[in-house]
PDB file of C-alpha atoms in Angstrom:
ATOM      1  CA  MET A   8      52.356 105.682-141.143  1.00 91.00           C
ATOM      2  CA  ILE A   9      54.175 104.731-138.224  1.00 95.00           C
ATOM      3  CA  GLU A  10      56.533 101.372-137.808  1.00 96.00           C
ATOM      4  CA  VAL A  11      58.525 100.907-134.902  1.00 96.00           C
ATOM      5  CA  ARG A  12      60.559  97.347-135.637  1.00 96.00           C
ATOM      6  CA  ALA A  13      62.056  95.814-132.429  1.00 96.00           C
ATOM      7  CA  LEU A  14      62.741  98.818-130.764  1.00 96.00           C
ATOM      8  CA  ASP A  15      65.427  98.546-128.090  1.00 96.00           C
ATOM      9  CA  VAL A  16      66.346 101.667-125.704  1.00 96.00           C
ATOM     10  CA  ARG A  17      69.427 101.072-122.847  1.00 93.00           C
ATOM     11  CA  LEU A  18      70.610 103.662-120.552  1.00 87.00           C
ATOM     12  CA  GLN A  19      73.941 102.936-119.803  1.00 85.00           C
ATOM     13  CA  GLU A  20      73.409  99.182-117.718  1.00 83.00           C
ATOM     14  CA  LYS A  21      69.580 100.097-117.722  1.00 89.00           C
ATOM     15  CA  THR A  22      67.187  98.523-120.166  1.00 92.00           C
ATOM     16  CA  LEU A  23      64.302 101.036-121.019  1.00 95.00           C
ATOM     17  CA  LEU A  24      62.737  99.236-123.998  1.00 96.00           C
ATOM     18  CA  SER A  25      63.349  95.758-125.310  1.00 96.00           C
ATOM     19  CA  ASN A  26      62.389  94.347-128.942  1.00 96.00           C
ATOM     20  CA  ILE A  27      59.127  96.716-128.899  1.00 97.00           C
ATOM     21  CA  SER A  28      57.039  96.431-132.147  1.00 97.00           C
ATOM     22  CA  PHE A  29      53.805  98.181-133.373  1.00 96.00           C
ATOM     23  CA  SER A  30      52.367 100.049-136.639  1.00 96.00           C
ATOM     24  CA  LEU A  31      50.112 102.744-136.871  1.00 96.00           C
ATOM     25  CA  ASN A  32      48.294 103.995-139.819  1.00 96.00           C
ATOM     26  CA  ALA A  33      46.659 107.505-140.448  1.00 96.00           C
ATOM     27  CA  GLY A  34      44.372 108.424-138.212  1.00 95.00           C
ATOM     28  CA  ASP A  35      44.919 105.778-135.428  1.00 97.00           C
ATOM     29  CA  TYR A  36      44.456 106.358-131.677  1.00 97.00           C
ATOM     30  CA  LEU A  37      46.934 104.255-129.504  1.00 97.00           C
ATOM     31  CA  VAL A  38      47.301 104.370-125.700  1.00 97.00           C
ATOM     32  CA  VAL A  39      50.121 103.010-124.199  1.00 97.00           C
ATOM     33  CA  VAL A  40      49.531 101.833-120.781  1.00 97.00           C
ATOM     34  CA  GLY A  41      51.352 100.195-118.070  1.00 96.00           C
ATOM     35  CA  PRO A  42      52.645 100.577-114.122  1.00 95.00           C
ATOM     36  CA  ASN A  43      55.240 103.032-113.585  1.00 93.00           C
ATOM     37  CA  GLY A  44      58.372 102.643-115.220  1.00 91.00           C
ATOM     38  CA  ALA A  45      57.610 100.251-117.545  1.00 94.00           C
ATOM     39  CA  GLY A  46      58.922 102.339-120.387  1.00 94.00           C
ATOM     40  CA  LYS A  47      55.825 104.595-121.283  1.00 95.00           C
ATOM     41  CA  SER A  48      57.432 108.093-121.864  1.00 94.00           C
ATOM     42  CA  SER A  49      60.902 106.346-123.063  1.00 95.00           C
ATOM     43  CA  LEU A  50      58.782 105.426-126.087  1.00 96.00           C
ATOM     44  CA  LEU A  51      57.546 108.695-126.868  1.00 95.00           C
ATOM     45  CA  LYS A  52      61.243 109.830-126.241  1.00 93.00           C
ATOM     46  CA  ALA A  53      62.146 107.604-128.432  1.00 94.00           C
ATOM     47  CA  MET A  54      59.748 108.279-131.170  1.00 93.00           C
ATOM     48  CA  MET A  55      60.957 112.107-131.343  1.00 90.00           C
ATOM     49  CA  GLY A  56      64.553 111.782-131.081  1.00 87.00           C
ATOM     50  CA  ILE A  57      65.134 112.691-127.658  1.00 89.00           C
ATOM     51  CA  ILE A  58      66.626 109.874-126.433  1.00 91.00           C
ATOM     52  CA  ASP A  59      68.832 107.310-128.866  1.00 90.00           C
ATOM     53  CA  ILE A  60      67.603 104.104-129.797  1.00 93.00           C
ATOM     54  CA  ASN A  61      70.125 100.846-129.731  1.00 93.00           C
ATOM     55  CA  ASN A  62      68.541  98.478-131.876  1.00 94.00           C
ATOM     56  CA  GLY A  63      65.460  98.347-134.131  1.00 95.00           C
ATOM     57  CA  GLU A  64      63.910 101.208-136.151  1.00 94.00           C
ATOM     58  CA  ILE A  65      61.038 103.931-135.781  1.00 95.00           C
ATOM     59  CA  LEU A  66      59.859 104.334-139.603  1.00 95.00           C
ATOM     60  CA  PHE A  67      57.569 106.957-140.769  1.00 94.00           C
ATOM     61  CA  HIS A  68      56.167 106.904-144.075  1.00 93.00           C
ATOM     62  CA  ASP A  69      58.769 104.379-144.691  1.00 93.00           C
ATOM     63  CA  LEU A  70      61.692 106.328-143.656  1.00 94.00           C
ATOM     64  CA  PRO A  71      63.775 105.740-140.899  1.00 92.00           C
ATOM     65  CA  LEU A  72      63.814 108.555-137.600  1.00 89.00           C
ATOM     66  CA  SER A  73      67.009 109.503-138.556  1.00 87.00           C
ATOM     67  CA  ALA A  74      66.637 110.525-142.472  1.00 92.00           C
ATOM     68  CA  TYR A  75      64.348 113.864-141.084  1.00 91.00           C
ATOM     69  CA  PRO A  76      65.976 116.708-140.718  1.00 90.00           C
ATOM     70  CA  GLN A  77      64.919 118.369-137.026  1.00 88.00           C
ATOM     71  CA  ARG A  78      62.739 120.502-138.750  1.00 87.00           C
ATOM     72  CA  GLU A  79      61.359 118.549-140.963  1.00 90.00           C
ATOM     73  CA  LEU A  80      60.555 115.776-138.003  1.00 91.00           C
ATOM     74  CA  ALA A  81      58.926 119.172-136.393  1.00 91.00           C
ATOM     75  CA  ARG A  82      56.325 119.431-139.247  1.00 91.00           C
ATOM     76  CA  LEU A  83      55.561 115.620-138.855  1.00 94.00           C
ATOM     77  CA  ILE A  84      55.259 115.061-135.314  1.00 94.00           C
ATOM     78  CA  SER A  85      54.300 117.231-132.150  1.00 94.00           C
ATOM     79  CA  TYR A  86      54.441 116.517-128.758  1.00 93.00           C
ATOM     80  CA  VAL A  87      53.142 117.439-125.430  1.00 91.00           C
ATOM     81  CA  PRO A  88      55.162 116.533-122.627  1.00 86.00           C
ATOM     82  CA  GLN A  89      54.267 115.732-118.697  1.00 79.00           C
ATOM     83  CA  ASN A  90      55.268 119.383-117.262  1.00 68.00           C
ATOM     84  CA  SER A  91      52.179 121.644-117.534  1.00 67.00           C
ATOM     85  CA  GLY A  92      53.898 124.687-119.013  1.00 68.00           C
ATOM     86  CA  ARG A  93      52.975 126.850-116.354  1.00 70.00           C
ATOM     87  CA  GLU A  94      56.725 127.898-115.689  1.00 77.00           C
ATOM     88  CA  LEU A  95      57.172 129.181-119.284  1.00 79.00           C
ATOM     89  CA  PRO A  96      57.770 133.241-118.665  1.00 86.00           C
ATOM     90  CA  PHE A  97      55.467 133.462-122.010  1.00 90.00           C
ATOM     91  CA  ALA A  98      51.887 134.733-122.770  1.00 93.00           C
ATOM     92  CA  VAL A  99      49.644 131.998-124.570  1.00 94.00           C
ATOM     93  CA  GLU A 100      49.594 133.313-127.749  1.00 94.00           C
ATOM     94  CA  ASP A 101      53.358 133.880-127.715  1.00 94.00           C
ATOM     95  CA  PHE A 102      53.919 130.653-126.884  1.00 93.00           C
ATOM     96  CA  LEU A 103      51.690 128.792-129.439  1.00 94.00           C
ATOM     97  CA  LYS A 104      53.495 131.117-132.061  1.00 93.00           C
ATOM     98  CA  MET A 105      56.566 129.662-131.663  1.00 91.00           C
ATOM     99  CA  SER A 106      55.218 125.925-132.479  1.00 91.00           C
ATOM    100  CA  ARG A 107      55.365 127.620-135.950  1.00 90.00           C
ATOM    101  CA  TYR A 108      59.219 127.757-135.924  1.00 87.00           C
ATOM    102  CA  ALA A 109      59.391 124.531-138.040  1.00 87.00           C
ATOM    103  CA  HIS A 110      57.281 126.332-140.625  1.00 88.00           C
ATOM    104  CA  HIS A 111      59.619 129.507-141.105  1.00 82.00           C
ATOM    105  CA  SER A 112      63.569 130.030-142.007  1.00 74.00           C
ATOM    106  CA  ALA A 113      65.578 132.497-139.945  1.00 69.00           C
ATOM    107  CA  LEU A 114      64.767 135.300-142.192  1.00 74.00           C
ATOM    108  CA  SER A 115      61.006 134.651-143.200  1.00 78.00           C
ATOM    109  CA  GLU A 116      58.270 137.030-141.555  1.00 82.00           C
ATOM    110  CA  TRP A 117      55.009 135.875-139.974  1.00 81.00           C
ATOM    111  CA  GLN A 118      52.689 134.992-142.712  1.00 86.00           C
ATOM    112  CA  PRO A 119      48.701 135.052-142.821  1.00 90.00           C
ATOM    113  CA  GLU A 120      48.483 131.597-142.430  1.00 91.00           C
ATOM    114  CA  ASP A 121      50.892 131.572-139.558  1.00 91.00           C
ATOM    115  CA  GLN A 122      48.028 133.634-137.382  1.00 94.00           C
ATOM    116  CA  ALA A 123      45.440 130.891-138.910  1.00 95.00           C
ATOM    117  CA  ALA A 124      46.836 128.234-137.530  1.00 94.00           C
ATOM    118  CA  VAL A 125      47.555 129.594-133.833  1.00 94.00           C
ATOM    119  CA  GLU A 126      43.686 131.178-134.284  1.00 95.00           C
ATOM    120  CA  ASP A 127      42.355 127.475-135.054  1.00 94.00           C
ATOM    121  CA  ALA A 128      44.557 125.825-132.414  1.00 94.00           C
ATOM    122  CA  LEU A 129      42.472 128.447-129.958  1.00 94.00           C
ATOM    123  CA  ARG A 130      39.344 128.172-131.078  1.00 92.00           C
ATOM    124  CA  ILE A 131      39.741 124.032-131.068  1.00 91.00           C
ATOM    125  CA  THR A 132      40.921 124.123-127.523  1.00 91.00           C
ATOM    126  CA  ASN A 133      38.239 126.609-126.460  1.00 90.00           C
ATOM    127  CA  THR A 134      41.566 128.503-125.170  1.00 92.00           C
ATOM    128  CA  ALA A 135      41.354 131.997-126.894  1.00 93.00           C
ATOM    129  CA  GLN A 136      39.899 133.708-123.816  1.00 93.00           C
ATOM    130  CA  PHE A 137      43.551 132.606-122.868  1.00 91.00           C
ATOM    131  CA  ARG A 138      45.588 134.670-125.008  1.00 93.00           C
ATOM    132  CA  GLN A 139      46.774 137.346-123.346  1.00 93.00           C
ATOM    133  CA  ARG A 140      47.171 135.906-119.857  1.00 94.00           C
ATOM    134  CA  GLN A 141      50.528 134.590-118.604  1.00 93.00           C
ATOM    135  CA  MET A 142      51.320 130.968-118.891  1.00 91.00           C
ATOM    136  CA  ALA A 143      52.131 131.032-114.879  1.00 90.00           C
ATOM    137  CA  THR A 144      48.507 132.346-113.890  1.00 92.00           C
ATOM    138  CA  LEU A 145      46.678 129.547-115.663  1.00 91.00           C
ATOM    139  CA  SER A 146      45.521 126.286-114.166  1.00 87.00           C
ATOM    140  CA  GLY A 147      46.539 123.094-114.485  1.00 84.00           C
ATOM    141  CA  GLY A 148      43.498 122.082-116.903  1.00 84.00           C
ATOM    142  CA  GLU A 149      43.955 125.380-118.514  1.00 88.00           C
ATOM    143  CA  SER A 150      47.451 124.667-118.995  1.00 89.00           C
ATOM    144  CA  GLN A 151      47.176 121.590-120.319  1.00 89.00           C
ATOM    145  CA  ARG A 152      44.934 122.611-123.597  1.00 90.00           C
ATOM    146  CA  VAL A 153      47.544 125.235-123.962  1.00 92.00           C
ATOM    147  CA  MET A 154      49.727 122.983-124.273  1.00 92.00           C
ATOM    148  CA  ILE A 155      47.679 121.071-126.789  1.00 92.00           C
ATOM    149  CA  ALA A 156      46.960 124.083-128.551  1.00 93.00           C
ATOM    150  CA  ALA A 157      50.763 124.425-128.839  1.00 94.00           C
ATOM    151  CA  ALA A 158      51.172 120.951-130.236  1.00 94.00           C
ATOM    152  CA  LEU A 159      47.706 121.575-133.157  1.00 93.00           C
ATOM    153  CA  ALA A 160      49.357 124.998-134.261  1.00 94.00           C
ATOM    154  CA  GLN A 161      52.439 122.913-134.991  1.00 94.00           C
ATOM    155  CA  GLN A 162      50.143 121.277-137.911  1.00 93.00           C
ATOM    156  CA  THR A 163      51.905 117.804-137.708  1.00 94.00           C
ATOM    157  CA  PRO A 164      49.621 114.844-138.684  1.00 95.00           C
ATOM    158  CA  VAL A 165      50.708 113.156-135.703  1.00 96.00           C
ATOM    159  CA  MET A 166      50.576 114.020-131.946  1.00 96.00           C
ATOM    160  CA  LEU A 167      52.069 112.324-128.832  1.00 96.00           C
ATOM    161  CA  LEU A 168      50.944 113.007-125.689  1.00 95.00           C
ATOM    162  CA  ASP A 169      52.587 111.949-122.304  1.00 94.00           C
ATOM    163  CA  GLU A 170      49.677 111.358-119.945  1.00 92.00           C
ATOM    164  CA  PRO A 171      48.167 114.621-120.576  1.00 89.00           C
ATOM    165  CA  THR A 172      45.420 114.218-117.553  1.00 87.00           C
ATOM    166  CA  SER A 173      47.940 113.966-114.821  1.00 83.00           C
ATOM    167  CA  TYR A 174      46.995 115.702-111.820  1.00 77.00           C
ATOM    168  CA  LEU A 175      43.525 117.249-113.185  1.00 83.00           C
ATOM    169  CA  ASP A 176      40.713 117.161-111.719  1.00 84.00           C
ATOM    170  CA  PRO A 177      38.132 114.954-113.485  1.00 88.00           C
ATOM    171  CA  HIS A 178      36.369 117.904-114.956  1.00 88.00           C
ATOM    172  CA  HIS A 179      39.589 119.083-116.339  1.00 84.00           C
ATOM    173  CA  GLN A 180      40.612 115.210-117.324  1.00 88.00           C
ATOM    174  CA  VAL A 181      37.120 114.876-119.453  1.00 89.00           C
ATOM    175  CA  GLU A 182      37.485 118.281-121.117  1.00 88.00           C
ATOM    176  CA  VAL A 183      41.215 117.287-121.930  1.00 87.00           C
ATOM    177  CA  HIS A 184      40.329 113.943-123.593  1.00 91.00           C
ATOM    178  CA  ARG A 185      37.327 115.532-125.462  1.00 90.00           C
ATOM    179  CA  VAL A 186      39.884 117.832-126.894  1.00 90.00           C
ATOM    180  CA  ILE A 187      41.691 115.253-127.644  1.00 93.00           C
ATOM    181  CA  ALA A 188      39.509 112.887-129.461  1.00 92.00           C
ATOM    182  CA  ARG A 189      38.351 115.826-131.342  1.00 91.00           C
ATOM    183  CA  LEU A 190      41.551 116.393-133.037  1.00 92.00           C
ATOM    184  CA  ASN A 191      41.665 112.551-133.707  1.00 94.00           C
ATOM    185  CA  GLN A 192      38.042 112.064-135.027  1.00 92.00           C
ATOM    186  CA  GLN A 193      36.966 115.058-136.734  1.00 90.00           C
ATOM    187  CA  LEU A 194      40.849 116.293-137.540  1.00 90.00           C
ATOM    188  CA  GLY A 195      42.444 112.786-138.749  1.00 93.00           C
ATOM    189  CA  MET A 196      45.135 113.372-136.095  1.00 94.00           C
ATOM    190  CA  THR A 197      47.343 110.087-135.807  1.00 97.00           C
ATOM    191  CA  VAL A 198      47.312 110.380-131.842  1.00 97.00           C
ATOM    192  CA  ILE A 199      49.991 108.279-129.236  1.00 97.00           C
ATOM    193  CA  GLU A 200      48.741 108.898-125.576  1.00 97.00           C
ATOM    194  CA  VAL A 201      50.481 107.604-122.614  1.00 96.00           C
ATOM    195  CA  SER A 202      48.170 107.194-119.825  1.00 95.00           C
ATOM    196  CA  HIS A 203      47.209 105.237-116.660  1.00 93.00           C
ATOM    197  CA  ASP A 204      43.773 105.562-117.469  1.00 94.00           C
ATOM    198  CA  ILE A 205      43.042 101.956-118.063  1.00 95.00           C
ATOM    199  CA  ASN A 206      38.949 102.501-118.826  1.00 94.00           C
ATOM    200  CA  HIS A 207      40.201 105.582-120.809  1.00 94.00           C
ATOM    201  CA  ALA A 208      42.706 103.117-123.265  1.00 95.00           C
ATOM    202  CA  GLY A 209      39.849 100.477-123.180  1.00 93.00           C
ATOM    203  CA  GLN A 210      37.285 102.342-125.112  1.00 91.00           C
ATOM    204  CA  ARG A 211      36.388 100.608-128.951  1.00 89.00           C
ATOM    205  CA  GLY A 212      37.821 102.469-131.994  1.00 89.00           C
ATOM    206  CA  ARG A 213      41.212 102.894-129.909  1.00 94.00           C
ATOM    207  CA  GLN A 214      44.592 100.300-129.815  1.00 96.00           C
ATOM    208  CA  VAL A 215      46.313  99.611-126.763  1.00 97.00           C
ATOM    209  CA  LEU A 216      50.130  98.820-126.020  1.00 98.00           C
ATOM    210  CA  ALA A 217      50.482  97.418-122.724  1.00 97.00           C
ATOM    211  CA  LEU A 218      54.054  97.771-121.325  1.00 97.00           C
ATOM    212  CA  ALA A 219      55.597  95.997-118.622  1.00 96.00           C
ATOM    213  CA  GLU A 220      59.215  96.337-117.313  1.00 94.00           C
ATOM    214  CA  GLY A 221      60.125  97.712-121.127  1.00 95.00           C
ATOM    215  CA  GLU A 222      58.586  95.016-122.892  1.00 96.00           C
ATOM    216  CA  ALA A 223      55.242  94.767-124.456  1.00 96.00           C
ATOM    217  CA  ALA A 224      52.904  92.421-122.383  1.00 96.00           C
ATOM    218  CA  TRP A 225      49.763  92.867-124.874  1.00 97.00           C
ATOM    219  CA  GLN A 226      48.713  94.684-127.651  1.00 96.00           C
ATOM    220  CA  GLY A 227      45.168  94.716-129.165  1.00 96.00           C
ATOM    221  CA  PRO A 228      41.793  96.632-129.595  1.00 96.00           C
ATOM    222  CA  GLY A 229      40.797  99.057-126.791  1.00 95.00           C
ATOM    223  CA  GLU A 230      37.486  96.777-126.162  1.00 93.00           C
ATOM    224  CA  ILE A 231      39.059  93.719-125.613  1.00 95.00           C
ATOM    225  CA  PHE A 232      41.866  95.052-123.041  1.00 96.00           C
ATOM    226  CA  LEU A 233      39.653  94.893-119.648  1.00 95.00           C
ATOM    227  CA  GLU A 234      40.196  91.441-118.935  1.00 95.00           C
ATOM    228  CA  PRO A 235      40.781  90.094-115.303  1.00 94.00           C
ATOM    229  CA  GLU A 236      43.624  88.298-115.935  1.00 95.00           C
ATOM    230  CA  ARG A 237      45.087  90.590-118.096  1.00 96.00           C
ATOM    231  CA  LEU A 238      44.935  93.563-115.718  1.00 96.00           C
ATOM    232  CA  ARG A 239      46.312  91.378-112.679  1.00 95.00           C
ATOM    233  CA  ARG A 240      49.560  90.251-114.053  1.00 96.00           C
ATOM    234  CA  LEU A 241      49.654  93.820-115.859  1.00 96.00           C
ATOM    235  CA  TYR A 242      49.216  95.656-112.448  1.00 95.00           C
ATOM    236  CA  GLN A 243      50.298  92.977-109.833  1.00 94.00           C
ATOM    237  CA  GLN A 244      46.524  94.110-108.741  1.00 94.00           C
ATOM    238  CA  ASP A 245      43.114  92.447-108.416  1.00 94.00           C
ATOM    239  CA  PHE A 246      39.804  94.779-110.263  1.00 94.00           C
ATOM    240  CA  VAL A 247      36.105  94.134-110.094  1.00 94.00           C
ATOM    241  CA  PHE A 248      34.596  94.725-112.955  1.00 93.00           C
ATOM    242  CA  VAL A 249      31.084  97.147-113.174  1.00 93.00           C
ATOM    243  CA  THR A 250      28.939  98.370-116.212  1.00 92.00           C
ATOM    244  CA  HIS A 251      28.615 101.966-117.003  1.00 89.00           C
ATOM    245  CA  PRO A 252      24.662 102.941-116.195  1.00 89.00           C
ATOM    246  CA  ARG A 253      24.389 105.344-119.258  1.00 87.00           C
ATOM    247  CA  SER A 254      27.079 103.790-121.866  1.00 86.00           C
ATOM    248  CA  GLY A 255      26.663 100.190-120.908  1.00 87.00           C
ATOM    249  CA  ARG A 256      30.604  99.760-121.129  1.00 89.00           C
ATOM    250  CA  THR A 257      32.582  97.874-118.826  1.00 90.00           C
ATOM    251  CA  ILE A 258      34.447  99.596-116.087  1.00 93.00           C
ATOM    252  CA  ALA A 259      37.606  98.263-113.893  1.00 94.00           C
ATOM    253  CA  LEU A 260      38.004  99.389-110.514  1.00 93.00           C
ATOM    254  CA  ALA A 261      41.009  98.529-108.446  1.00 92.00           C
ATOM    255  CA  ASP A 262      39.829  96.188-105.569  1.00 88.00           C
ATOM    256  CA  ALA A 263      40.939  97.734-102.587  1.00 79.00           C
ATOM    257  CA  LEU A 264      39.762  95.088-100.581  1.00 65.00           C
TER     258      LEU A 264
END
């Protein structure tokens, strides 16, 4: 479904991404990790066409990104940015309705299938109770679920998320990740998520792309990502490893001593 070939992105004299390549099938879940400034957000923005690429290709269904008109691209990829959306001066339901723009022309009218897409998004993300509230009144966790609901109402097969659990408390982090996992596992959406949570990335069934200084430092299955020397090189930090008492999974913790 998605292929990135030898991608280079530069901003003036600064190299943001260098020689990045990977491919994803429909229904894959890729977590992009790495230290601050590694190029993670730049990768998502390049895949959305928000920033220009200097060399290489980004292909969707074997066609280059540049071959898609903006409206058609918006039927293929949805994007959940880092900011919470609470600064937007809209009611929640009105905000979700705006995400249907790619399915309309300038003169087309709101259709039953549009309302059905909005209702499904509210139900799946458990945000229906917020539908009449203003975005500014939502908590961080509530707002993040609404942002995901808007991307879901767009009805795209691919969803890009830029640190969707940043600044959230543990309860809301778990809640948001459960929503994303449901979209991937039950609806078959292809997910590309930028995250600082290496234990979230290192789960079975996920692919990991680790970036460092704009380059691919490691790629592979999540279940083998959490390796001491690999993490030390990536983050310039030692880690200790423990076994989760319920799942039996290995958990990596930054060694503060």
